[in-house]
Short mmCIF file of C-alpha atoms in Angstrom, two decimals:
data_model
loop_
_atom_site.label_atom_id
_atom_site.label_comp_id
_atom_site.label_asym_id
_atom_site.label_seq_id
_atom_site.Cartn_x
_atom_site.Cartn_y
_atom_site.Cartn_z
CA MET A 1 55.54 26.72 -69.41
CA ASN A 2 56.93 29.88 -67.86
CA GLN A 3 58.82 29.37 -64.65
CA SER A 4 60.70 31.64 -62.29
CA GLN A 5 62.79 30.61 -59.32
CA SER A 6 62.49 32.12 -55.87
CA PHE A 7 63.75 31.20 -52.44
CA SER A 8 61.63 31.38 -49.33
CA THR A 9 63.26 31.62 -45.92
CA GLU A 10 60.18 32.28 -43.81
CA ASP A 11 56.54 31.35 -44.03
CA ASP A 12 54.23 34.32 -43.78
CA ILE A 13 51.31 33.02 -41.73
CA ASP A 14 48.56 35.60 -41.84
CA GLY A 15 45.07 35.63 -40.47
CA ASP A 16 43.63 35.18 -37.04
CA THR A 17 42.49 31.59 -37.26
CA LEU A 18 43.75 28.05 -37.03
CA HIS A 19 43.99 26.92 -40.61
CA GLU A 20 42.53 23.59 -41.60
CA GLU A 21 44.50 20.40 -41.87
CA CYS A 22 43.67 18.06 -44.76
CA GLY A 23 41.13 15.38 -45.53
CA VAL A 24 41.44 11.96 -47.18
CA PHE A 25 38.95 9.56 -48.75
CA GLY A 26 39.41 6.19 -50.47
CA ILE A 27 37.22 3.36 -51.77
CA LEU A 28 38.01 -0.04 -53.27
CA GLY A 29 35.95 -2.18 -55.64
CA HIS A 30 33.00 0.13 -56.39
CA SER A 31 31.96 0.97 -59.95
CA ASP A 32 31.31 4.61 -59.01
CA ALA A 33 34.60 5.03 -57.15
CA ALA A 34 35.61 8.47 -58.45
CA THR A 35 32.13 9.97 -58.07
CA LEU A 36 31.85 8.66 -54.51
CA THR A 37 35.32 9.99 -53.75
CA ALA A 38 34.35 13.43 -55.05
CA LEU A 39 31.25 13.41 -52.84
CA GLY A 40 33.30 12.31 -49.86
CA LEU A 41 35.82 15.09 -50.45
CA HIS A 42 32.98 17.57 -50.70
CA ALA A 43 31.89 16.55 -47.19
CA LEU A 44 35.50 17.00 -46.02
CA GLN A 45 35.93 20.39 -47.69
CA HIS A 46 36.12 22.13 -44.30
CA ARG A 47 39.46 20.40 -43.71
CA GLY A 48 41.15 22.16 -46.63
CA GLN A 49 40.11 24.60 -49.33
CA GLU A 50 43.30 25.25 -51.27
CA ALA A 51 43.35 22.21 -53.53
CA ALA A 52 41.79 18.83 -54.22
CA GLY A 53 42.93 15.71 -56.05
CA ILE A 54 41.69 12.25 -57.02
CA VAL A 55 43.61 9.28 -58.42
CA SER A 56 41.75 6.24 -59.81
CA PHE A 57 42.75 2.90 -61.31
CA ASP A 58 40.79 1.11 -64.05
CA GLY A 59 42.60 -2.23 -64.02
CA GLN A 60 45.17 -1.10 -66.59
CA ARG A 61 46.13 2.49 -65.90
CA PHE A 62 46.15 5.04 -63.10
CA HIS A 63 44.33 8.33 -63.76
CA SER A 64 44.95 11.57 -61.88
CA GLU A 65 43.03 14.84 -61.65
CA ARG A 66 44.58 17.40 -59.29
CA ARG A 67 43.26 20.93 -59.16
CA MET A 68 43.70 24.13 -57.19
CA GLY A 69 40.54 25.36 -55.53
CA LEU A 70 37.39 23.75 -54.15
CA VAL A 71 36.00 20.30 -54.87
CA GLY A 72 32.79 21.77 -56.26
CA ASP A 73 34.71 23.96 -58.69
CA HIS A 74 36.04 20.94 -60.58
CA TYR A 75 34.62 17.56 -59.65
CA THR A 76 30.98 18.30 -60.35
CA ASP A 77 31.90 18.37 -64.06
CA PRO A 78 30.95 15.01 -65.66
CA ALA A 79 33.87 15.39 -68.08
CA THR A 80 36.33 15.54 -65.19
CA LEU A 81 34.88 12.45 -63.53
CA ALA A 82 34.89 10.65 -66.90
CA ARG A 83 38.67 11.04 -66.88
CA LEU A 84 38.79 9.05 -63.62
CA PRO A 85 37.54 5.57 -64.63
CA GLY A 86 37.90 2.49 -62.48
CA ASP A 87 36.51 0.82 -59.40
CA ARG A 88 39.06 2.17 -56.91
CA SER A 89 40.25 5.65 -56.06
CA ILE A 90 41.68 7.85 -53.35
CA GLY A 91 41.26 11.59 -52.91
CA HIS A 92 42.55 14.48 -50.86
CA VAL A 93 41.57 18.02 -49.91
CA ARG A 94 44.45 20.19 -48.87
CA TYR A 95 45.50 23.07 -46.76
CA SER A 96 49.28 23.39 -46.95
CA THR A 97 51.11 23.05 -43.65
CA THR A 98 54.40 22.11 -45.30
CA GLY A 99 55.28 22.98 -48.87
CA GLU A 100 54.07 25.71 -51.16
CA THR A 101 50.55 25.99 -52.50
CA ILE A 102 51.39 24.88 -56.03
CA LEU A 103 49.93 22.18 -58.23
CA ARG A 104 52.81 19.71 -57.95
CA ASN A 105 52.26 19.59 -54.17
CA VAL A 106 48.58 18.68 -54.56
CA GLN A 107 47.85 15.13 -53.43
CA PRO A 108 47.43 12.26 -54.02
CA LEU A 109 51.07 11.95 -55.14
CA PHE A 110 51.81 9.15 -57.61
CA ALA A 111 54.96 7.23 -58.49
CA GLU A 112 55.84 4.21 -60.61
CA LEU A 113 57.99 1.89 -58.51
CA GLU A 114 59.56 -1.55 -58.89
CA VAL A 115 56.46 -3.07 -57.29
CA GLY A 116 54.14 -1.08 -59.58
CA GLY A 117 52.31 2.21 -59.42
CA ILE A 118 51.29 3.68 -56.08
CA ALA A 119 49.33 6.79 -55.09
CA ILE A 120 49.43 8.18 -51.57
CA ALA A 121 47.64 10.94 -49.67
CA HIS A 122 47.86 11.98 -46.07
CA ASN A 123 46.39 14.29 -43.44
CA GLY A 124 48.72 15.66 -40.79
CA ASN A 125 52.41 16.38 -40.59
CA PHE A 126 55.62 14.47 -40.10
CA THR A 127 57.83 15.97 -37.42
CA ASN A 128 60.89 14.32 -38.98
CA GLY A 129 59.86 14.88 -42.60
CA LEU A 130 62.59 17.37 -43.46
CA THR A 131 65.20 15.39 -41.56
CA MET A 132 64.34 12.36 -43.68
CA ARG A 133 64.22 14.49 -46.85
CA ARG A 134 67.74 15.78 -46.28
CA MET A 135 68.95 12.23 -45.69
CA LEU A 136 67.34 11.02 -48.91
CA ILE A 137 68.67 13.92 -50.98
CA ALA A 138 72.17 13.39 -49.58
CA ASP A 139 71.86 9.79 -50.78
CA GLY A 140 70.92 10.86 -54.30
CA ALA A 141 67.13 11.19 -54.22
CA ILE A 142 65.48 13.81 -56.42
CA CYS A 143 62.44 15.53 -54.88
CA GLN A 144 59.89 17.03 -57.23
CA SER A 145 57.62 18.63 -54.61
CA THR A 146 57.98 20.36 -51.26
CA SER A 147 55.35 18.14 -49.65
CA ASP A 148 56.54 15.88 -46.85
CA THR A 149 54.31 13.16 -48.32
CA GLU A 150 56.89 12.64 -51.07
CA VAL A 151 59.36 11.38 -48.48
CA VAL A 152 57.14 8.34 -47.93
CA LEU A 153 57.20 7.55 -51.67
CA HIS A 154 61.01 7.57 -51.63
CA LEU A 155 61.12 5.32 -48.58
CA ILE A 156 58.68 2.88 -50.23
CA ALA A 157 60.85 2.84 -53.35
CA ARG A 158 64.01 2.11 -51.35
CA SER A 159 62.50 -0.56 -49.12
CA LYS A 160 63.82 -4.09 -49.68
CA HIS A 161 60.56 -5.83 -48.81
CA PRO A 162 59.00 -7.81 -51.69
CA SER A 163 55.38 -6.62 -51.40
CA SER A 164 53.95 -3.11 -51.70
CA SER A 165 52.16 -3.54 -48.37
CA ASP A 166 55.33 -4.40 -46.47
CA ARG A 167 57.20 -1.59 -48.20
CA PHE A 168 54.52 0.87 -47.18
CA ILE A 169 54.62 -0.31 -43.57
CA ASP A 170 58.43 -0.18 -43.58
CA ALA A 171 58.26 3.43 -44.83
CA ILE A 172 55.72 4.82 -42.37
CA ARG A 173 57.41 3.11 -39.43
CA GLN A 174 60.35 5.46 -40.12
CA MET A 175 58.14 8.56 -39.90
CA GLU A 176 57.15 10.44 -36.77
CA GLY A 177 54.35 12.90 -36.10
CA GLY A 178 50.59 12.95 -36.49
CA TYR A 179 49.07 11.50 -39.63
CA SER A 180 46.40 9.43 -41.27
CA MET A 181 47.41 8.09 -44.67
CA LEU A 182 45.91 6.25 -47.62
CA ALA A 183 47.78 4.42 -50.36
CA MET A 184 46.43 2.78 -53.51
CA THR A 185 48.20 0.24 -55.69
CA ARG A 186 46.90 -1.81 -58.60
CA THR A 187 45.10 -4.21 -56.26
CA LYS A 188 45.16 -2.64 -52.80
CA LEU A 189 43.78 0.17 -50.71
CA ILE A 190 45.94 0.68 -47.62
CA ALA A 191 45.03 2.83 -44.63
CA ALA A 192 47.34 3.84 -41.78
CA ARG A 193 47.14 5.96 -38.65
CA ASP A 194 49.96 7.39 -36.55
CA PRO A 195 51.11 5.46 -33.46
CA ILE A 196 49.17 7.58 -30.94
CA GLY A 197 46.23 8.48 -33.17
CA ILE A 198 46.66 12.26 -33.27
CA ARG A 199 44.83 12.49 -36.59
CA PRO A 200 41.51 10.67 -37.08
CA LEU A 201 40.72 8.00 -39.67
CA VAL A 202 37.58 5.88 -39.96
CA MET A 203 36.61 2.75 -41.87
CA GLY A 204 33.26 2.41 -43.60
CA GLU A 205 31.44 0.14 -46.01
CA LEU A 206 29.18 0.72 -49.00
CA ASP A 207 27.64 -2.21 -50.89
CA GLY A 208 30.20 -4.46 -49.24
CA LYS A 209 33.14 -2.33 -50.43
CA PRO A 210 35.63 -0.83 -47.95
CA ILE A 211 35.98 2.93 -47.50
CA PHE A 212 38.42 4.99 -45.45
CA CYS A 213 38.04 8.69 -44.70
CA SER A 214 39.00 11.39 -42.23
CA GLU A 215 35.53 11.87 -40.72
CA THR A 216 32.21 10.04 -40.54
CA CYS A 217 30.43 12.92 -42.31
CA ALA A 218 32.05 11.69 -45.54
CA LEU A 219 30.38 8.32 -45.03
CA ASP A 220 27.02 9.93 -44.32
CA ILE A 221 26.96 11.91 -47.57
CA ILE A 222 27.13 8.72 -49.68
CA GLY A 223 24.96 6.57 -47.44
CA ALA A 224 27.84 4.36 -46.32
CA LYS A 225 27.91 2.42 -43.06
CA PHE A 226 30.40 3.29 -40.35
CA VAL A 227 32.39 0.18 -39.42
CA ARG A 228 34.96 1.41 -36.88
CA ASP A 229 37.81 3.79 -36.23
CA VAL A 230 41.18 2.79 -37.59
CA GLU A 231 43.17 2.21 -34.42
CA ASN A 232 46.23 4.26 -33.59
CA GLY A 233 49.31 2.57 -35.06
CA GLU A 234 47.18 0.27 -37.20
CA VAL A 235 47.66 -0.45 -40.90
CA ILE A 236 44.69 -1.99 -42.75
CA ILE A 237 45.33 -3.62 -46.13
CA CYS A 238 42.32 -4.23 -48.40
CA GLU A 239 43.10 -6.22 -51.54
CA ILE A 240 40.99 -7.26 -54.55
CA GLN A 241 41.52 -10.91 -55.43
CA GLN A 242 41.30 -12.43 -58.90
CA ASP A 243 37.76 -13.65 -58.26
CA GLY A 244 36.66 -10.10 -57.34
CA SER A 245 36.47 -10.72 -53.60
CA ILE A 246 38.19 -8.34 -51.19
CA THR A 247 40.39 -9.49 -48.33
CA ILE A 248 41.07 -7.25 -45.33
CA ASP A 249 44.23 -7.64 -43.26
CA SER A 250 44.98 -5.62 -40.13
CA ARG A 251 48.55 -5.04 -38.94
CA LYS A 252 49.14 -3.54 -35.51
CA ALA A 253 52.21 -2.38 -33.66
CA ASP A 254 53.92 -4.95 -31.43
CA MET A 255 53.91 -2.50 -28.51
CA PRO A 256 50.86 -0.26 -28.98
CA LYS A 257 50.70 3.12 -27.28
CA PRO A 258 47.61 4.74 -25.73
CA GLU A 259 45.54 6.81 -28.16
CA ARG A 260 45.84 10.60 -27.88
CA LEU A 261 43.44 12.24 -30.33
CA CYS A 262 43.98 15.90 -31.14
CA LEU A 263 41.65 18.01 -29.00
CA PHE A 264 41.29 20.57 -31.77
CA GLU A 265 39.31 18.03 -33.77
CA TYR A 266 36.59 18.64 -31.17
CA VAL A 267 37.20 22.35 -30.63
CA TYR A 268 37.50 23.49 -34.22
CA PHE A 269 38.30 21.15 -37.12
CA ALA A 270 35.82 18.31 -37.36
CA ARG A 271 32.34 18.93 -38.72
CA PRO A 272 29.70 19.12 -35.95
CA ASP A 273 27.81 16.13 -37.35
CA SER A 274 30.90 13.90 -37.34
CA VAL A 275 31.68 11.29 -34.71
CA VAL A 276 35.37 11.42 -33.76
CA GLY A 277 36.80 8.80 -31.44
CA GLY A 278 33.29 7.62 -30.58
CA ARG A 279 32.19 11.12 -29.53
CA ASN A 280 29.72 13.33 -31.40
CA VAL A 281 31.47 16.60 -32.15
CA TYR A 282 28.37 18.77 -31.75
CA VAL A 283 27.64 17.30 -28.30
CA ALA A 284 31.27 17.87 -27.26
CA ARG A 285 31.12 21.52 -28.35
CA ARG A 286 27.81 22.08 -26.62
CA ASN A 287 29.33 20.57 -23.48
CA MET A 288 32.22 23.02 -23.78
CA GLY A 289 29.69 25.84 -23.59
CA ILE A 290 27.92 24.27 -20.63
CA ASN A 291 31.20 23.94 -18.73
CA LEU A 292 32.20 27.46 -19.73
CA ALA A 293 28.97 28.84 -18.28
CA LYS A 294 29.71 27.06 -15.00
CA GLU A 295 33.31 28.28 -14.87
CA ALA A 296 32.81 31.84 -16.11
CA PRO A 297 29.27 33.13 -15.41
CA VAL A 298 28.32 36.73 -16.08
CA GLU A 299 25.13 38.81 -15.88
CA ALA A 300 23.93 39.48 -19.39
CA ASP A 301 20.86 39.72 -21.63
CA LEU A 302 21.96 37.66 -24.64
CA VAL A 303 24.31 34.82 -25.57
CA VAL A 304 25.63 35.41 -29.10
CA PRO A 305 27.94 33.01 -31.00
CA VAL A 306 30.76 34.01 -33.31
CA PRO A 307 29.52 32.00 -36.30
CA ASP A 308 29.87 29.29 -37.19
CA GLY A 309 32.47 27.79 -34.90
CA GLY A 310 31.11 29.25 -31.68
CA THR A 311 27.47 28.28 -32.25
CA PRO A 312 27.30 24.86 -30.48
CA ALA A 313 29.23 26.20 -27.47
CA ALA A 314 26.98 29.27 -27.33
CA ILE A 315 23.91 27.00 -27.29
CA GLY A 316 25.42 25.12 -24.35
CA TYR A 317 26.30 28.35 -22.54
CA ALA A 318 22.75 29.64 -22.98
CA GLN A 319 21.23 26.37 -21.76
CA ALA A 320 23.40 26.25 -18.65
CA SER A 321 23.14 29.96 -17.80
CA GLY A 322 19.48 30.53 -18.65
CA ILE A 323 20.43 33.55 -20.76
CA PRO A 324 18.60 33.64 -24.12
CA PHE A 325 20.51 32.53 -27.22
CA GLU A 326 20.30 34.90 -30.19
CA LEU A 327 21.96 35.22 -33.59
CA GLY A 328 23.42 38.64 -32.98
CA ILE A 329 26.00 38.14 -35.74
CA ILE A 330 24.99 36.98 -39.21
CA ARG A 331 27.62 35.25 -41.33
CA ASN A 332 27.89 35.74 -45.07
CA HIS A 333 28.45 32.18 -46.32
CA TYR A 334 29.21 33.24 -49.88
CA VAL A 335 32.23 35.48 -49.46
CA GLY A 336 34.79 32.65 -49.36
CA ARG A 337 38.31 33.75 -48.61
CA THR A 338 38.68 37.51 -48.20
CA PHE A 339 39.76 38.94 -51.54
CA ILE A 340 43.08 40.76 -51.90
CA GLU A 341 42.46 44.20 -50.42
CA PRO A 342 44.49 46.84 -52.29
CA THR A 343 44.25 49.67 -49.78
CA GLN A 344 44.05 50.12 -46.02
CA SER A 345 40.63 51.72 -46.30
CA ILE A 346 39.24 48.65 -48.06
CA ARG A 347 41.16 46.26 -45.79
CA ALA A 348 39.22 47.62 -42.82
CA PHE A 349 36.06 46.05 -44.25
CA GLY A 350 37.57 42.53 -43.97
CA VAL A 351 35.56 41.27 -40.98
CA LYS A 352 32.33 42.88 -42.21
CA LEU A 353 32.64 40.95 -45.47
CA LYS A 354 32.15 37.76 -43.45
CA HIS A 355 30.10 38.92 -40.44
CA SER A 356 27.33 41.47 -39.97
CA ALA A 357 25.96 42.70 -36.65
CA ASN A 358 22.23 42.18 -36.11
CA ARG A 359 21.48 45.64 -34.69
CA ALA A 360 17.84 44.94 -33.83
CA ILE A 361 18.95 42.14 -31.51
CA LEU A 362 22.06 43.76 -30.03
CA GLU A 363 21.07 47.35 -29.37
CA GLY A 364 21.04 48.21 -25.67
CA LYS A 365 21.88 44.64 -24.63
CA ARG A 366 24.58 43.11 -22.43
CA VAL A 367 26.09 40.46 -24.70
CA VAL A 368 28.00 37.26 -23.94
CA LEU A 369 30.00 36.64 -27.10
CA VAL A 370 31.02 32.96 -27.38
CA ASP A 371 33.86 31.87 -29.68
CA ASP A 372 35.53 28.47 -30.12
CA SER A 373 39.09 29.78 -29.82
CA ILE A 374 41.23 32.90 -30.01
CA VAL A 375 44.56 32.78 -31.82
CA ARG A 376 46.00 36.27 -32.31
CA GLY A 377 42.97 38.24 -31.20
CA THR A 378 42.89 40.67 -34.11
CA THR A 379 39.56 39.36 -35.41
CA SER A 380 38.10 39.53 -31.89
CA VAL A 381 39.02 43.22 -31.73
CA LYS A 382 37.05 43.93 -34.90
CA ILE A 383 34.03 41.84 -33.87
CA VAL A 384 33.79 43.52 -30.47
CA GLN A 385 33.98 46.91 -32.14
CA MET A 386 31.28 45.88 -34.61
CA ILE A 387 28.97 44.74 -31.79
CA ARG A 388 29.50 47.97 -29.86
CA GLU A 389 28.77 50.01 -32.99
CA ALA A 390 25.50 48.06 -33.26
CA GLY A 391 24.51 49.45 -29.86
CA ALA A 392 25.46 46.72 -27.36
CA SER A 393 25.92 48.18 -23.87
CA GLU A 394 28.39 45.49 -22.72
CA VAL A 395 30.41 42.79 -24.48
CA HIS A 396 31.72 39.84 -22.48
CA ILE A 397 33.86 37.33 -24.38
CA ARG A 398 33.77 33.68 -23.39
CA VAL A 399 36.09 31.27 -25.22
CA ALA A 400 35.17 27.56 -25.35
CA SER A 401 38.79 26.37 -25.20
CA PRO A 402 41.87 27.27 -23.16
CA MET A 403 44.44 29.90 -24.15
CA ILE A 404 46.73 28.85 -27.00
CA TYR A 405 50.36 29.24 -25.94
CA HIS A 406 52.25 26.92 -28.29
CA PRO A 407 52.40 26.28 -32.06
CA ASP A 408 51.40 22.98 -33.62
CA PHE A 409 53.63 20.69 -35.74
CA TYR A 410 51.16 17.89 -36.51
CA GLY A 411 49.17 19.39 -39.37
CA ILE A 412 47.59 22.57 -37.97
CA ASP A 413 48.97 25.77 -39.43
CA THR A 414 49.44 28.03 -36.40
CA PRO A 415 51.36 31.28 -35.93
CA ASP A 416 54.71 31.27 -34.17
CA ALA A 417 54.51 31.39 -30.39
CA ASP A 418 55.35 35.09 -30.16
CA LYS A 419 52.36 35.96 -32.38
CA LEU A 420 49.81 34.16 -30.22
CA LEU A 421 47.64 36.44 -28.08
CA ALA A 422 48.32 34.48 -24.89
CA ASN A 423 52.07 35.17 -25.21
CA GLN A 424 51.78 38.87 -26.00
CA TYR A 425 50.21 40.01 -22.73
CA GLU A 426 51.14 39.31 -19.13
CA SER A 427 47.59 39.08 -17.80
CA LEU A 428 44.07 38.17 -18.81
CA GLN A 429 43.00 41.76 -18.12
CA ALA A 430 45.63 43.06 -20.53
CA MET A 431 44.29 40.74 -23.24
CA CYS A 432 40.78 41.90 -22.48
CA ASP A 433 41.84 45.56 -22.76
CA PHE A 434 43.50 44.86 -26.12
CA ILE A 435 40.36 43.23 -27.49
CA GLY A 436 38.16 45.98 -26.08
CA ALA A 437 35.73 43.73 -24.19
CA ASP A 438 34.21 44.28 -20.75
CA SER A 439 35.45 40.86 -19.62
CA LEU A 440 37.30 37.88 -21.08
CA GLU A 441 37.39 34.27 -19.85
CA PHE A 442 38.64 30.98 -21.32
CA LEU A 443 37.51 27.41 -20.65
CA SER A 444 39.92 25.52 -18.40
CA ILE A 445 41.84 22.51 -19.68
CA ASN A 446 39.91 20.26 -17.31
CA GLY A 447 36.64 21.81 -18.48
CA LEU A 448 37.60 20.92 -22.04
CA TYR A 449 38.59 17.38 -21.10
CA ARG A 450 35.30 16.83 -19.32
CA ALA A 451 33.38 18.22 -22.31
CA VAL A 452 34.76 15.52 -24.60
CA GLY A 453 34.16 12.80 -22.03
CA GLY A 454 37.72 12.39 -20.87
CA GLY A 455 37.30 13.36 -17.24
CA PRO A 456 39.91 15.71 -15.77
CA ARG A 457 43.31 15.72 -17.47
CA ASP A 458 45.73 13.05 -16.28
CA ASP A 459 48.93 15.10 -16.22
CA ALA A 460 51.11 11.97 -16.05
CA ASN A 461 49.36 10.32 -19.02
CA PRO A 462 47.20 12.86 -20.91
CA GLN A 463 44.21 11.32 -22.66
CA PHE A 464 44.42 13.70 -25.64
CA THR A 465 46.98 15.63 -27.65
CA ASP A 466 46.85 19.16 -26.19
CA HIS A 467 50.31 20.69 -26.64
CA TYR A 468 48.95 23.99 -28.04
CA PHE A 469 47.43 24.60 -24.59
CA THR A 470 49.95 22.86 -22.34
CA GLY A 471 53.27 22.62 -24.20
CA ASP A 472 53.18 18.83 -23.76
CA TYR A 473 54.22 17.64 -27.25
CA PRO A 474 53.45 13.91 -27.61
CA THR A 475 56.33 13.08 -30.01
CA ARG A 476 59.85 14.21 -30.75
CA LEU A 477 60.13 17.32 -32.93
CA LEU A 478 63.22 16.34 -34.89
CA ASP A 479 62.82 18.96 -37.62
CA ARG A 480 62.51 21.73 -35.04
CA GLU A 481 65.53 20.47 -33.14
CA SER A 482 67.64 20.42 -36.30
CA THR A 483 69.75 23.43 -37.25
CA ASN A 484 68.29 23.23 -40.77
CA ASN A 485 64.65 23.74 -39.96
CA VAL A 486 61.35 23.82 -41.83
CA ARG A 487 61.92 27.23 -43.35
CA LYS A 488 65.10 26.42 -45.27
CA LEU A 489 63.70 24.59 -48.29
CA SER A 490 64.41 25.86 -51.76
CA MET A 491 61.11 26.30 -53.52
CA LEU A 492 60.54 26.67 -57.25
CA ALA A 493 57.64 29.01 -57.94
CA SER A 494 55.69 27.95 -61.00
CA ASN A 495 52.24 27.89 -62.54
CA GLY A 496 51.87 24.20 -61.78
#
């Protein structure tokens, strides 16, 4: 295996979008465990497209298949699934928020410990992950990946508790941040959610067998029944007994905190057909558009979504305003990630590879262009230009979420604060001029809260995690406060 060593001091975060988090899926006691896990991961593909992995256990051995790329590129192959025998498995789809995009960082991670083998996978980010990593390395630990998930494995290994369940709980109680996590041992499937429930995790059931996954859409694809949300701060331990029965034990924090789900699950990340925190995501997004129409009306001929994220909000805006909804932009669903553009002249085609203006609909019209969010604004510039070139007489941008002022440290890969559009211009008009629109308006924070059923924001005790809009971070950011921050890891570049 050829390897070369390189050192990275700064992450280069490109693109004008909020990159996906990750997705997890696990099932215990079902004969088709790996196949069901692959299907569940396929439903969660929107949460991460860089890599996917599955670990199964057949009663004797653990089996692991971890691949770069999409679920459908690998796990539709019967030969791959045949290498994942057993009646229990966990899986993960990944977008890297910490650690390089290399094979050894692909989850689930596996380790052989004193208490036996254990595989773990998680969605989110630990805000003290690097602080704990440095402590472990100083004490002699050897880290094989740059994923903060590996820290949990080390803490499990060092725990003095006799059982794997208690070791797992001991480990995650030392971690801070936003996460949902699954662990699998020889007999157990363990699910855990962070103390304030920033990241979602649901429990389901298929043929009497327990399932845990990031969103309800992963239950729907396999015909499983939704049981309930895993509560914030809760650890659920499912264990197969010798007679084949499965026991379920719930452990909760002694002093539970109020739940604060991440608002971007509703704005951007979750699939529209999912139910997150008891709320249908599509309905929440449509409500965002309804509230946006009330807060920022404009005279126009058409309401046009930026597909696909802006579509539910655009439907709501059209319903509330009485302005007709039209598909003025057509998305190419088959382009995938924009290929590496070798020249500036080819790079200019980037947006048109993914979106095409529907000239017959747009020409001569005053257009309300509805998007779910604006990060850096560079894509908005190109879309507005494309719509004007298609003959639109006016372009009014309406954004179904507030301005983004602050970066995220809980599993969403966002640009640094100085690269966010809201921090680059002193006024809304200046932003509008940069984008090239006739007007620009954002949904208010209270409009967003009302859209997801939370009522107006309680500033003393916010009902949701919303720091990217407000700067109100719900946990300590120990890694950011440290002098040795996230960007000072040595990383070995390799082919896997």
